[in-house]
Amino acid sequence: MKKLTTLLLAAGMVFAASAPASAVDVKMDGEYMFSFGLGERVATGDNFDNAGQRFRLGMTFAANENLSGYMQLQAGISQTANNGYDWGTDTTGRNSDVAVRQAYIDWIIPSTDVKVRMGKQLTGLPIDAFGKNAIMHPGWGGRDGISLTAPVTDWLDVSAFWLRSGYFGVNNNDTDQSKKSDFFSAAAAMKFEGFAVTPYVMYGAIDASATNAVPGSTDGGYLADGNAFWAGVTTTMTYFDPFVLKLSGAYGTMNYDSNIDDRSGWYIQAKASYKTAYGTPILGAWYGSGDDRNDYARQGWIPTNAGRFHPTVAYCAGEYGLYDTTTRHNIAGTWGVQAGIEDVSFLQDLSHKFTVTLWKGTNSDGNSSSLSPVDYMTYSDTAVEFNLVNTYNIYKNLTACLELSYIIADYDKDDHAVWAGRDDWSENGWSAMLNFAYKF
């Protein structure tokens, strides 16, 4: 509580310093998030009953149009995640801690149009067809680094970044032993009449045990020093508006110096929509490469670093994502088809979205993996998810969202030897989540 009080006092000093005579203009933004949910997790049969919240406060310090700074604080950090905390668990004061989610400056290189952002920021790879990015999603948590954006012509913008992830470990001054991984990326956003395409590449200099990495290894970090490379593209066609088609795909490979657990994989995504006066029908599909051999699980998966693939709200994260019911974020090892309709409205300020999604696996055998069938689906595994999302704008800045989901699971018991002795491993799942968001 002392930390929170100190920060509030500091914020008051900022306001006091931002008098009309000050050379810096201060603007604030923020978000309160509340989530209440219950249900039964697919495969495990475990019941859950969640109630929690999250608060974010951002401040922009603008000196002029060429220079500004931004800081975003988040209050309510759980002991296992940075997305909020459960009501009733703040018995030690740990959940009332305040963390810095973003802290960067924006500036323009003099006599150019090149924009530079330095510091902890929400930066990642271009958005895929289903939203987010399955390799490195930009909007989850802040990353340390430098990003640049420059307009070249009226139809071409180029961008690049250098990001570093890891932790302060032994031999920190030795780059090779620093336990930090560096990522370098470049992208070209090209816009034409009715068509846009953004190709990108990224290289990763991997250091063993660097955290904040999800390459598929069981320890949540990298197994050894090595190198990684990704290449992808995302496109949007609006020429036949109101018909919109989005396509994306990527390939990635990771090679460790010790030649252990090398992996490479790819994915494609496609999503079409057609806006009408009654709603927007959607049809989408995806394919993520899986394992073709049984010597080590996930060698056929595309490597990722905090990537996110969320086509549904129960098998994956919800619309607001304060809670995950199954915590699946990876596209690798699955393929699927989705049909539905969104932006349906019968009453003012109330809209609905309904989807049916088929999930199938692309892994040849699950016996080499200790992961649940949710996370490691084989050719024989199937799941069908029904989602109904209802969004109501109570006020201009206050929104309520009710998510209703049901998952029918059909996992092949012979393909998951580790789970063969469990009676609840093939249970269906359901969830009901009520969220409130106040943004200002």
XYZ file of C-alpha atoms in Angstrom:
440
model
C 0.000 0.000 0.000
C 2.943 2.298 0.680
C 4.104 1.872 -2.921
C 0.683 2.797 -4.263
C 0.483 5.831 -1.966
C 3.924 6.982 -3.063
C 2.954 6.705 -6.723
C -0.253 8.636 -6.190
C 1.705 11.400 -4.470
C 4.145 11.424 -7.365
C 1.233 11.735 -9.792
C -0.039 14.700 -7.788
C 3.340 16.361 -8.092
C 3.195 15.828 -11.845
C -0.143 17.618 -12.025
C 1.197 20.443 -9.899
C 4.177 20.781 -12.199
C 2.002 20.855 -15.310
C 0.765 24.409 -14.799
C 0.030 26.540 -17.896
C 3.536 28.025 -17.717
C 5.115 24.553 -17.951
C 6.903 23.558 -21.154
C 5.475 20.024 -20.941
C 1.822 19.101 -21.477
C 0.581 16.129 -19.474
C -2.302 13.965 -20.630
C -3.633 10.894 -18.884
C -5.372 7.731 -20.019
C -6.421 4.669 -18.121
C -8.421 1.468 -17.925
C -10.303 -0.353 -15.199
C -11.078 -3.983 -15.986
C -13.318 -6.315 -13.981
C -14.036 -9.939 -14.856
C -16.359 -12.522 -13.312
C -16.449 -16.048 -14.680
C -17.273 -19.646 -13.995
C -17.252 -22.871 -15.943
C -15.555 -26.196 -16.501
C -12.250 -26.551 -18.331
C -12.165 -28.790 -21.367
C -10.146 -32.020 -21.072
C -9.443 -31.729 -17.339
C -12.990 -31.298 -16.103
C -11.725 -28.806 -13.498
C -14.264 -26.239 -12.331
C -13.291 -22.586 -12.003
C -14.848 -19.567 -10.350
C -12.991 -16.306 -10.962
C -13.556 -12.729 -9.876
C -10.804 -10.186 -10.351
C -9.691 -6.845 -11.661
C -6.898 -4.875 -13.322
C -6.066 -1.164 -13.416
C -3.763 0.620 -15.854
C -2.810 4.290 -15.770
C -0.927 6.006 -18.579
C 0.629 9.474 -18.740
C 1.920 11.301 -21.822
C 4.497 14.063 -21.337
C 4.647 16.103 -24.556
C 7.340 18.763 -24.969
C 6.328 19.451 -28.576
C 5.173 17.612 -31.686
C 8.657 16.138 -32.122
C 9.301 14.908 -28.581
C 7.170 13.207 -25.949
C 7.367 10.549 -23.283
C 4.888 7.952 -22.097
C 4.613 5.852 -18.947
C 1.970 3.275 -18.112
C 1.548 1.737 -14.672
C -0.423 -1.373 -13.826
C -1.862 -1.959 -10.369
C -2.844 -5.426 -9.280
C -0.175 -7.928 -10.253
C -0.936 -11.562 -9.487
C 1.728 -13.946 -8.279
C 1.517 -16.000 -11.483
C 0.654 -13.491 -14.217
C 0.675 -9.801 -15.065
C -2.915 -9.535 -16.209
C -4.607 -8.791 -12.884
C -5.411 -10.454 -9.593
C -8.203 -12.501 -8.037
C -10.484 -10.980 -5.474
C -9.939 -12.424 -2.024
C -6.289 -13.382 -2.569
C -4.650 -10.098 -1.538
C -3.780 -11.270 1.977
C -0.116 -10.182 1.970
C -0.273 -6.952 -0.027
C 1.497 -8.612 -2.947
C -1.422 -8.058 -5.318
C -1.525 -4.344 -4.608
C 1.954 -3.872 -6.077
C 2.371 -1.464 -8.961
C 4.478 -2.352 -11.994
C 5.637 -0.371 -15.020
C 4.093 -1.835 -18.177
C 5.422 0.815 -20.578
C 8.012 3.587 -20.289
C 9.385 5.125 -23.483
C 10.086 8.356 -25.339
C 9.006 9.228 -28.883
C 11.120 11.577 -30.950
C 11.655 12.480 -34.602
C 15.144 12.558 -36.055
C 15.784 16.211 -37.039
C 15.259 17.125 -40.704
C 13.630 13.725 -41.371
C 10.284 11.972 -40.949
C 11.839 9.036 -39.071
C 10.028 8.348 -35.794
C 11.995 6.714 -32.982
C 10.592 5.016 -29.887
C 13.043 4.083 -27.112
C 12.256 2.154 -23.948
C 9.742 -0.399 -22.651
C 6.992 -0.537 -25.261
C 4.270 -2.687 -26.841
C 6.094 -3.731 -29.982
C 5.849 -6.904 -32.044
C 5.277 -8.273 -35.515
C 2.435 -7.233 -37.909
C -1.069 -8.421 -37.065
C -2.242 -11.734 -38.580
C -5.551 -12.430 -40.328
C -7.236 -13.525 -37.072
C -5.765 -10.598 -35.139
C -2.669 -10.545 -32.889
C 0.514 -12.233 -34.138
C 1.247 -15.910 -33.585
C 5.045 -15.391 -33.431
C 5.458 -12.201 -31.389
C 2.292 -10.372 -30.430
C 2.782 -6.629 -29.785
C 0.024 -6.031 -27.256
C 0.537 -8.404 -24.324
C 3.336 -6.971 -22.193
C 5.977 -4.327 -22.652
C 9.312 -5.207 -24.274
C 12.602 -3.342 -23.897
C 14.121 -1.942 -27.071
C 14.145 0.600 -29.874
C 11.736 0.812 -32.815
C 11.804 3.047 -35.886
C 9.152 3.954 -38.447
C 9.748 5.965 -41.630
C 7.483 6.930 -44.542
C 9.252 6.380 -47.882
C 6.518 7.192 -50.389
C 2.773 7.756 -50.186
C 2.302 3.972 -50.511
C 5.298 2.615 -48.579
C 6.293 2.793 -44.901
C 9.237 0.870 -43.484
C 9.807 -0.056 -39.854
C 12.397 -1.885 -37.779
C 13.075 -2.770 -34.154
C 15.647 -4.189 -31.788
C 14.191 -5.865 -28.691
C 15.923 -7.583 -25.791
C 14.332 -10.151 -23.485
C 15.886 -12.011 -20.585
C 16.882 -11.345 -17.015
C 19.817 -10.084 -14.956
C 21.917 -13.214 -14.461
C 25.500 -14.214 -13.850
C 28.284 -12.812 -16.039
C 25.949 -10.008 -17.064
C 28.727 -8.053 -18.757
C 29.537 -10.970 -21.051
C 27.099 -10.783 -23.968
C 27.389 -14.495 -24.675
C 26.581 -15.394 -21.065
C 24.132 -12.610 -20.244
C 21.036 -14.817 -20.437
C 19.432 -12.228 -22.690
C 18.115 -12.785 -26.212
C 18.087 -10.074 -28.892
C 15.546 -9.791 -31.691
C 15.975 -7.692 -34.846
C 13.111 -7.133 -37.288
C 12.306 -5.157 -40.436
C 8.947 -4.725 -42.184
C 7.601 -2.896 -45.230
C 3.947 -1.756 -45.184
C 2.706 -1.222 -48.745
C -0.739 0.240 -49.436
C -2.397 0.345 -52.841
C -5.965 0.933 -53.966
C -8.017 -1.826 -52.387
C -4.971 -3.829 -51.320
C -2.331 -3.755 -48.577
C 0.588 -6.099 -47.945
C 3.237 -6.143 -45.212
C 6.175 -8.565 -45.535
C 8.522 -8.867 -42.552
C 11.588 -10.724 -41.306
C 13.024 -11.213 -37.808
C 16.292 -12.634 -36.519
C 16.840 -13.820 -32.959
C 20.219 -14.170 -31.249
C 19.238 -16.705 -28.597
C 20.921 -17.028 -25.216
C 20.327 -20.027 -22.990
C 17.619 -19.703 -20.316
C 16.500 -16.256 -21.446
C 13.038 -15.730 -20.019
C 9.911 -14.270 -21.649
C 10.291 -16.838 -24.414
C 7.927 -19.564 -25.504
C 9.746 -21.641 -28.131
C 7.915 -24.811 -27.186
C 10.425 -26.034 -24.616
C 9.005 -27.326 -21.359
C 10.873 -24.855 -19.129
C 9.406 -21.769 -20.795
C 12.864 -20.584 -21.839
C 15.532 -21.394 -24.404
C 17.448 -24.638 -23.935
C 20.804 -23.420 -25.255
C 22.518 -20.650 -27.195
C 21.539 -20.472 -30.840
C 19.964 -18.562 -33.692
C 16.379 -18.142 -34.896
C 14.882 -16.690 -38.054
C 11.353 -15.835 -39.138
C 9.822 -14.536 -42.374
C 6.161 -13.708 -42.869
C 3.596 -11.631 -44.679
C 0.127 -10.302 -43.947
C -2.275 -8.937 -46.570
C -5.683 -7.274 -46.656
C -7.859 -6.936 -49.756
C -10.680 -4.356 -49.646
C -11.055 -3.779 -53.406
C -14.471 -5.461 -53.433
C -15.691 -3.667 -50.312
C -17.849 -4.537 -48.336
C -16.154 -7.896 -48.980
C -12.832 -8.027 -47.088
C -10.244 -10.797 -47.294
C -7.275 -11.112 -44.935
C -4.386 -13.537 -45.485
C -1.228 -14.131 -43.467
C 1.511 -16.692 -43.216
C 4.932 -17.201 -41.681
C 7.864 -19.612 -41.471
C 10.288 -19.882 -38.585
C 13.298 -21.934 -37.621
C 15.442 -22.229 -34.493
C 18.851 -23.872 -34.379
C 20.695 -24.376 -31.113
C 24.496 -24.442 -31.021
C 24.386 -27.845 -29.323
C 21.967 -29.243 -31.945
C 19.331 -30.148 -29.364
C 15.647 -29.607 -29.945
C 16.142 -27.731 -33.227
C 12.772 -26.839 -34.648
C 11.138 -25.304 -37.698
C 7.542 -24.787 -38.712
C 5.040 -22.602 -40.516
C 1.422 -21.449 -40.505
C -1.162 -19.797 -42.733
C -4.352 -17.932 -41.846
C -7.259 -16.669 -43.935
C -10.391 -14.782 -42.919
C -13.154 -13.356 -45.126
C -16.007 -11.055 -44.112
C -18.928 -9.359 -45.847
C -20.606 -6.415 -44.128
C -24.371 -6.129 -44.464
C -27.083 -4.078 -42.815
C -27.920 -7.045 -40.563
C -24.410 -8.028 -39.502
C -21.095 -9.221 -40.883
C -20.847 -12.912 -41.836
C -17.311 -14.285 -41.423
C -15.527 -17.398 -42.666
C -11.961 -18.255 -41.698
C -9.448 -21.090 -41.673
C -5.893 -21.760 -40.547
C -3.182 -24.418 -40.599
C -0.161 -24.703 -38.311
C 2.490 -27.342 -38.956
C 2.891 -30.139 -36.429
C 5.181 -33.034 -35.608
C 5.725 -35.825 -38.122
C 7.967 -37.924 -35.883
C 7.967 -39.172 -32.305
C 11.548 -38.554 -31.164
C 10.832 -35.212 -29.486
C 7.608 -33.255 -29.213
C 7.169 -29.901 -30.968
C 10.117 -30.110 -33.377
C 7.678 -29.409 -36.210
C 6.221 -26.332 -34.494
C 7.082 -22.790 -35.514
C 9.169 -21.201 -32.698
C 7.541 -18.242 -30.964
C 8.275 -15.522 -28.437
C 5.093 -14.580 -26.571
C 3.038 -15.113 -29.731
C -0.746 -15.133 -29.547
C -3.383 -16.920 -31.656
C -6.900 -16.354 -30.323
C -9.644 -17.230 -32.826
C -12.052 -18.217 -30.019
C -12.903 -17.055 -26.497
C -12.830 -20.324 -24.510
C -10.237 -22.618 -26.100
C -8.083 -19.484 -26.205
C -8.357 -16.184 -24.315
C -11.568 -14.197 -24.093
C -12.455 -10.925 -25.757
C -10.802 -9.023 -22.914
C -8.363 -11.745 -21.895
C -8.267 -11.025 -18.169
C -8.731 -14.764 -17.633
C -7.926 -17.758 -19.813
C -10.081 -20.847 -19.406
C -7.608 -23.190 -21.136
C -4.541 -20.901 -21.671
C -3.932 -22.074 -25.243
C -2.113 -19.371 -27.244
C -0.210 -21.293 -29.935
C -1.305 -21.915 -33.536
C 1.276 -24.692 -33.993
C 0.048 -28.269 -34.253
C -3.537 -27.358 -35.205
C -5.769 -26.586 -38.132
C -9.293 -25.295 -38.074
C -12.293 -23.706 -39.744
C -14.533 -20.961 -38.343
C -17.903 -19.623 -39.476
C -20.119 -17.050 -37.852
C -21.602 -13.592 -37.855
C -20.569 -10.473 -35.936
C -21.804 -6.905 -35.421
C -25.400 -8.107 -35.133
C -27.544 -5.538 -33.333
C -31.235 -5.481 -32.470
C -31.032 -2.740 -29.834
C -29.005 0.456 -29.744
C -25.553 0.050 -28.138
C -25.992 -3.740 -27.899
C -24.170 -6.016 -30.378
C -23.652 -9.755 -30.722
C -21.112 -12.105 -32.256
C -21.694 -15.832 -32.812
C -19.117 -18.308 -34.131
C -18.708 -22.049 -34.553
C -15.115 -23.256 -34.744
C -13.698 -26.681 -35.596
C -10.278 -27.510 -34.119
C -8.152 -30.415 -35.410
C -4.578 -31.485 -34.719
C -1.614 -31.717 -37.092
C 0.686 -33.737 -34.819
C 1.201 -37.373 -35.773
C 1.349 -38.781 -32.239
C 0.840 -37.381 -28.759
C 2.618 -40.118 -26.829
C 5.919 -38.194 -26.888
C 4.383 -35.130 -25.218
C 3.325 -34.598 -21.622
C 1.058 -31.730 -22.697
C -2.698 -32.077 -22.431
C -4.776 -32.783 -25.582
C -5.770 -29.107 -25.531
C -2.166 -28.038 -26.107
C -1.003 -30.993 -28.218
C -3.677 -32.173 -30.657
C -3.061 -35.117 -32.967
C -4.628 -36.046 -36.307
C -7.282 -37.987 -34.351
C -8.237 -35.191 -31.937
C -11.220 -32.930 -32.536
C -12.858 -30.058 -30.677
C -15.865 -27.950 -31.685
C -16.375 -24.627 -29.918
C -19.538 -22.507 -29.857
C -19.138 -18.836 -28.867
C -21.707 -16.127 -28.223
C -20.268 -12.719 -27.299
C -22.635 -9.911 -26.277
C -21.273 -6.360 -25.925
C -23.256 -3.486 -24.409
C -22.040 0.122 -24.322
C -23.531 1.256 -21.016
C -21.954 4.690 -21.285
C -19.478 6.255 -23.673
C -16.550 4.975 -21.599
C -18.122 1.953 -19.884
C -18.658 -1.364 -21.680
C -20.044 -4.693 -20.493
C -19.281 -7.936 -22.309
C -20.878 -11.336 -21.674
C -19.073 -14.332 -23.220
C -20.851 -17.698 -23.394
C -18.939 -20.723 -24.683
C -19.269 -24.473 -24.994
C -16.631 -26.934 -26.263
C -17.359 -30.478 -27.448
C -14.147 -32.492 -27.124
C -13.277 -35.740 -28.895
C -9.667 -36.639 -28.084
C -8.198 -40.000 -29.108
C -7.139 -41.837 -25.952
C -4.622 -44.012 -27.807
C -2.686 -40.909 -28.916
C -2.125 -39.582 -25.378
C -0.507 -42.279 -23.254
C 0.381 -39.832 -20.480
C -3.308 -38.990 -20.048
C -4.624 -42.517 -20.567
C -5.186 -43.156 -16.858
C -7.314 -40.082 -16.269
C -11.091 -40.365 -16.336
C -11.700 -36.648 -16.927
C -9.266 -36.009 -19.781
C -11.975 -36.069 -22.480
C -14.518 -33.884 -20.656
C -16.380 -31.185 -22.576
C -15.909 -27.610 -21.432
C -18.051 -24.526 -20.913
C -17.624 -21.006 -19.586
C -19.570 -17.857 -18.836
C -17.553 -14.645 -18.433
C -18.952 -11.207 -17.585
C -16.497 -8.348 -18.112
C -16.671 -4.617 -17.448
C -14.232 -2.118 -18.965
C -14.006 1.564 -18.074
C -11.574 3.381 -20.354
C -10.701 7.046 -20.278
